[in-house]
């Protein structure tokens, strides 16, 4: 079973061995007659990548139904796909979205944090750290095309992008709601939010575990643009064109200047952050809280 931090769902997750990425070539495909069939998809079971080498962009789609929970397998596959695109100089930008409309990502998989041993907790948290460091420091232009609810870890992914477009549907809430589950967002979650919406707004949002509907998310600066659901992808492409018009070297240096101090704070404290997480999540009180939460969800489902 998989239980996410962000959404109050109890959902089954099939855990399989980490998959090797299929079809690593990203060039155009040719038919038997030699005709161009367009760029080849690649990626993995849980992360689909649709490259467009001619445009210099790729669309990365979360594909871990039903709620795109950030399991250890998902995080690993996500980082591998991102690294492949970063290492291919053909690409300058990525649009990050969901292959499951209605949910961008429901956040961290609580079943990775419940009833496991300390070694597993450490491995999982290191994977979460790696995901954020890769995203936050990426030289690529990252546009979040948020086509569903985006709480907790889903919100963190969105905040780590350069631009955020949210579908204007009142059900598509976004925010870091960890306190509602008795969990404390780590300092680098906090720093990312503060850098986006300011200290006072972030303090209130984090303490109350607020999930913002679209209009409020735009008002506080958590997202940059609201559009109808059927315009999220086209708007993301338009935004990408605007960002790609800026000389890449100047933009990358500016991004690094703005973000490096925040990322360096985690890099310097990475081992201590893992230890703090393992110590926190292993507490009897926290495990009991997660157990009670899990039982409530089972009752609702029943």
Coordinates of C-alpha atoms in Angstrom, one line a residue:
X1 CA 0.0 0.0 0.0
X2 CA 1.1 3.6 -0.6
X3 CA 0.0 6.5 1.6
X4 CA 1.0 10.0 0.6
X5 CA 1.9 12.9 2.8
X6 CA 0.0 15.4 0.8
X7 CA -3.4 13.8 0.0
X8 CA -5.6 11.9 2.4
X9 CA -5.7 8.9 0.3
X10 CA -4.9 5.2 0.9
X11 CA -3.9 3.8 -2.4
X12 CA -2.3 0.6 -3.6
X13 CA 1.2 0.8 -5.1
X14 CA 2.9 -2.1 -6.8
X15 CA 6.5 -2.1 -5.8
X16 CA 8.8 -3.5 -8.5
X17 CA 12.5 -3.6 -8.9
X18 CA 14.0 -0.4 -10.2
X19 CA 13.6 -0.4 -13.9
X20 CA 16.3 0.3 -16.4
X21 CA 15.3 3.1 -18.7
X22 CA 14.0 1.9 -22.0
X23 CA 14.7 3.4 -25.4
X24 CA 17.5 5.8 -24.3
X25 CA 17.8 7.2 -27.8
X26 CA 16.0 10.5 -28.1
X27 CA 16.4 11.2 -31.8
X28 CA 13.7 11.0 -34.4
X29 CA 12.2 7.6 -35.4
X30 CA 12.2 6.3 -38.9
X31 CA 9.6 4.1 -40.5
X32 CA 10.5 1.2 -42.8
X33 CA 10.2 3.6 -45.7
X34 CA 12.4 6.1 -44.1
X35 CA 9.8 8.7 -43.1
X36 CA 10.3 10.7 -39.9
X37 CA 7.9 9.4 -37.2
X38 CA 8.8 12.1 -34.7
X39 CA 10.9 12.0 -31.5
X40 CA 11.1 8.7 -29.6
X41 CA 9.7 8.5 -26.1
X42 CA 11.9 7.2 -23.4
X43 CA 11.8 7.1 -19.6
X44 CA 10.6 4.4 -17.3
X45 CA 7.5 2.8 -15.8
X46 CA 6.7 5.8 -13.5
X47 CA 8.3 8.7 -15.5
X48 CA 7.5 9.2 -19.1
X49 CA 9.6 11.5 -21.2
X50 CA 8.5 13.0 -24.6
X51 CA 11.5 14.7 -26.2
X52 CA 11.3 17.2 -28.9
X53 CA 15.0 17.6 -30.0
X54 CA 14.1 20.1 -32.8
X55 CA 12.6 22.5 -30.2
X56 CA 15.2 21.7 -27.6
X57 CA 12.6 20.8 -25.0
X58 CA 11.1 17.6 -23.4
X59 CA 7.9 17.0 -21.6
X60 CA 8.3 14.9 -18.4
X61 CA 5.1 13.2 -17.2
X62 CA 4.6 11.6 -13.8
X63 CA 3.1 8.2 -14.3
X64 CA 2.8 6.6 -10.9
X65 CA -1.0 6.1 -10.6
X66 CA -3.3 6.7 -8.9
X67 CA -1.8 9.8 -7.2
X68 CA 1.8 9.9 -8.4
X69 CA 3.2 9.3 -4.9
X70 CA 6.9 9.9 -4.5
X71 CA 8.0 6.4 -3.7
X72 CA 11.6 5.4 -3.6
X73 CA 11.3 3.8 -7.1
X74 CA 9.6 6.9 -8.5
X75 CA 12.3 9.2 -7.1
X76 CA 15.0 7.1 -8.5
X77 CA 13.5 6.9 -12.0
X78 CA 12.7 10.6 -11.9
X79 CA 16.3 11.6 -11.1
X80 CA 17.7 9.2 -13.8
X81 CA 15.4 10.7 -16.5
X82 CA 16.3 14.3 -15.4
X83 CA 20.0 13.5 -15.5
X84 CA 19.7 12.0 -19.0
X85 CA 18.2 15.2 -20.3
X86 CA 20.7 17.4 -18.5
X87 CA 23.6 15.5 -20.0
X88 CA 22.1 15.8 -23.5
X89 CA 23.1 19.3 -24.8
X90 CA 20.2 19.1 -27.3
X91 CA 17.8 20.1 -24.5
X92 CA 17.4 23.5 -22.9
X93 CA 14.1 23.1 -21.1
X94 CA 11.7 20.6 -19.5
X95 CA 8.0 20.9 -19.0
X96 CA 7.1 18.8 -15.9
X97 CA 3.5 17.6 -15.7
X98 CA 1.3 14.6 -14.8
X99 CA 0.1 11.8 -17.0
X100 CA -2.8 11.4 -14.6
X101 CA -5.0 14.6 -14.9
X102 CA -6.5 15.7 -11.6
X103 CA -3.4 14.9 -9.6
X104 CA 0.1 16.4 -10.2
X105 CA 1.6 14.6 -7.2
X106 CA 0.1 13.8 -3.8
X107 CA 3.6 14.0 -2.2
X108 CA 5.9 11.7 -0.3
X109 CA 4.8 8.1 0.1
X110 CA 4.1 7.6 3.8
X111 CA 4.5 3.9 3.5
X112 CA 8.2 4.6 2.9
X113 CA 8.2 6.2 6.3
X114 CA 6.0 3.8 8.3
X115 CA 7.0 0.5 9.8
X116 CA 10.4 0.3 8.2
X117 CA 13.9 0.1 9.6
X118 CA 16.3 3.1 10.0
X119 CA 18.4 2.1 7.0
X120 CA 15.3 2.3 4.8
X121 CA 14.3 5.7 6.2
X122 CA 17.9 6.9 5.4
X123 CA 17.8 5.6 1.9
X124 CA 14.5 7.1 1.2
X125 CA 15.3 10.5 2.6
X126 CA 18.6 10.6 0.6
X127 CA 16.5 10.0 -2.5
X128 CA 14.2 12.9 -1.6
X129 CA 17.2 15.2 -1.1
X130 CA 18.7 14.1 -4.4
X131 CA 15.5 14.9 -6.3
X132 CA 15.3 18.4 -4.8
X133 CA 19.0 19.2 -5.4
X134 CA 18.8 18.0 -9.0
X135 CA 15.7 20.1 -9.7
X136 CA 16.6 23.2 -7.7
X137 CA 20.1 23.5 -9.3
X138 CA 19.3 22.3 -12.8
X139 CA 20.7 24.5 -15.6
X140 CA 17.7 23.6 -17.7
X141 CA 14.6 25.8 -17.8
X142 CA 11.9 24.0 -15.8
X143 CA 8.3 24.8 -16.3
X144 CA 5.7 23.1 -14.0
X145 CA 2.5 22.5 -15.9
X146 CA 0.4 21.7 -12.8
X147 CA -2.7 19.8 -14.1
X148 CA -4.0 18.6 -10.7
X149 CA -3.7 18.8 -7.0
X150 CA -0.1 19.4 -5.8
X151 CA 0.3 19.1 -2.0
X152 CA 3.4 18.5 0.1
X153 CA 6.1 16.9 -2.1
X154 CA 4.2 17.7 -5.2
X155 CA 4.3 21.4 -4.1
X156 CA 8.1 21.1 -3.5
X157 CA 8.6 19.9 -7.0
X158 CA 6.6 22.8 -8.4
X159 CA 8.4 25.3 -6.2
X160 CA 11.7 24.0 -7.5
X161 CA 10.8 24.8 -11.1
X162 CA 11.5 28.2 -12.7
X163 CA 7.9 28.9 -13.6
X164 CA 4.6 27.4 -12.4
X165 CA 1.3 27.2 -14.4
X166 CA -1.7 25.9 -12.5
X167 CA -5.0 24.7 -14.0
X168 CA -7.8 26.9 -12.7
X169 CA -9.9 24.3 -10.9
X170 CA -10.9 24.8 -7.3
X171 CA -10.0 21.1 -6.5
X172 CA -6.4 21.6 -7.6
X173 CA -4.9 22.8 -4.3
X174 CA -1.2 23.4 -3.7
X175 CA 0.8 23.8 -0.5
X176 CA 3.1 22.2 2.1
X177 CA 0.6 20.6 4.5
X178 CA 2.9 18.5 6.5
X179 CA 1.8 19.8 9.9
X180 CA -1.7 18.5 9.4
X181 CA -0.2 15.0 9.6
X182 CA 2.0 15.8 12.6
X183 CA 5.1 16.0 10.4
X184 CA 7.5 18.9 10.2
X185 CA 8.7 20.2 6.8
X186 CA 12.5 20.2 6.8
X187 CA 14.5 23.4 6.6
X188 CA 15.1 23.1 2.8
X189 CA 11.3 22.7 2.1
X190 CA 10.9 25.9 4.2
X191 CA 13.7 27.8 2.5
X192 CA 12.2 27.0 -1.0
X193 CA 8.8 28.3 0.1
X194 CA 10.3 31.4 1.7
X195 CA 12.2 32.2 -1.4
X196 CA 9.0 31.9 -3.4
X197 CA 6.3 33.7 -1.3
X198 CA 8.3 35.5 1.4
X199 CA 8.9 34.8 5.1
X200 CA 5.6 35.8 6.8
X201 CA 3.4 34.1 4.2
X202 CA 5.6 31.0 4.4
X203 CA 5.5 31.0 8.2
X204 CA 1.8 31.1 8.3
X205 CA 1.4 28.5 5.5
X206 CA 3.8 26.1 7.1
X207 CA 2.4 26.3 10.6
X208 CA -1.2 25.8 9.5
X209 CA -0.3 23.3 6.8
X210 CA -2.3 25.4 4.3
X211 CA -3.4 24.1 0.9
X212 CA -4.2 27.0 -1.4
X213 CA -6.9 26.9 -4.1
X214 CA -5.8 28.3 -7.4
X215 CA -6.8 32.0 -7.0
X216 CA -5.2 32.2 -3.5
X217 CA -2.1 30.4 -4.8
X218 CA -1.7 33.0 -7.5
X219 CA -2.3 35.8 -5.0
X220 CA 0.5 34.7 -2.6
X221 CA 2.9 34.0 -5.5
X222 CA 3.0 30.2 -5.1
X223 CA 2.2 29.9 -8.8
X224 CA 2.8 32.4 -11.6
X225 CA -0.2 31.9 -13.9
X226 CA -3.7 30.4 -13.9
X227 CA -5.2 29.0 -17.1
X228 CA -8.1 26.8 -18.0
X229 CA -7.3 23.1 -17.7
X230 CA -7.2 22.6 -21.4
X231 CA -4.7 25.4 -21.9
X232 CA -2.0 24.2 -19.4
X233 CA 0.2 22.5 -21.9
X234 CA 0.0 25.1 -24.6
X235 CA 0.7 27.9 -22.1
X236 CA 3.7 26.0 -20.8
X237 CA 5.1 25.8 -24.4
X238 CA 4.5 29.6 -24.8
X239 CA 6.3 30.3 -21.5
X240 CA 9.1 28.0 -22.5
X241 CA 9.6 30.0 -25.7
X242 CA 9.9 33.2 -23.7
X243 CA 12.5 31.8 -21.3
X244 CA 14.5 30.2 -24.1
X245 CA 14.8 33.6 -25.9
X246 CA 17.2 34.6 -23.1
X247 CA 20.9 33.8 -23.7
X248 CA 21.4 30.5 -21.9
X249 CA 24.7 31.3 -20.3
X250 CA 23.5 34.5 -18.7
X251 CA 20.3 32.9 -17.5
X252 CA 22.1 29.9 -16.0
X253 CA 24.6 32.1 -14.1
X254 CA 21.8 34.2 -12.7
X255 CA 19.8 31.2 -11.6
X256 CA 22.9 29.8 -9.9
X257 CA 23.5 33.1 -8.2
X258 CA 20.0 33.2 -6.8
X259 CA 19.7 29.5 -5.8
X260 CA 23.2 28.3 -4.8
X261 CA 23.1 29.6 -1.2
X262 CA 19.9 27.7 -0.5
X263 CA 21.1 24.5 -2.1
X264 CA 24.5 24.7 -0.4
X265 CA 22.9 24.8 3.0
X266 CA 21.5 21.3 2.4
X267 CA 24.7 20.1 0.7
X268 CA 26.7 21.1 3.8
X269 CA 24.2 19.5 6.2
X270 CA 23.0 16.5 4.1
X271 CA 24.2 13.8 6.5
X272 CA 22.9 15.6 9.5
X273 CA 19.6 16.2 7.8
X274 CA 19.3 12.4 7.0
X275 CA 20.1 11.6 10.6
X276 CA 17.5 14.1 11.9
X277 CA 14.9 12.7 9.6
X278 CA 15.6 9.1 10.7
X279 CA 15.5 10.1 14.3
X280 CA 12.3 12.0 13.9
X281 CA 10.4 9.5 11.8
X282 CA 11.5 6.6 14.1
X283 CA 9.9 8.1 17.2
X284 CA 7.2 6.0 18.7
X285 CA 4.9 9.0 18.8
X286 CA 5.4 9.8 15.1
X287 CA 5.0 6.1 14.1
X288 CA 1.8 6.0 16.2
X289 CA 0.5 9.1 14.5
X290 CA 1.1 7.7 11.1
X291 CA -0.5 4.4 12.2
X292 CA -3.6 6.2 13.4
X293 CA -3.8 8.2 10.2
X294 CA -3.5 5.0 8.2
X295 CA -6.3 3.4 10.2
X296 CA -8.6 6.3 9.6
X297 CA -8.1 6.1 5.9
X298 CA -8.8 2.4 5.9
X299 CA -12.0 3.1 7.7
X300 CA -13.0 5.8 5.2
X301 CA -12.2 3.4 2.4
X302 CA -14.2 0.6 4.1

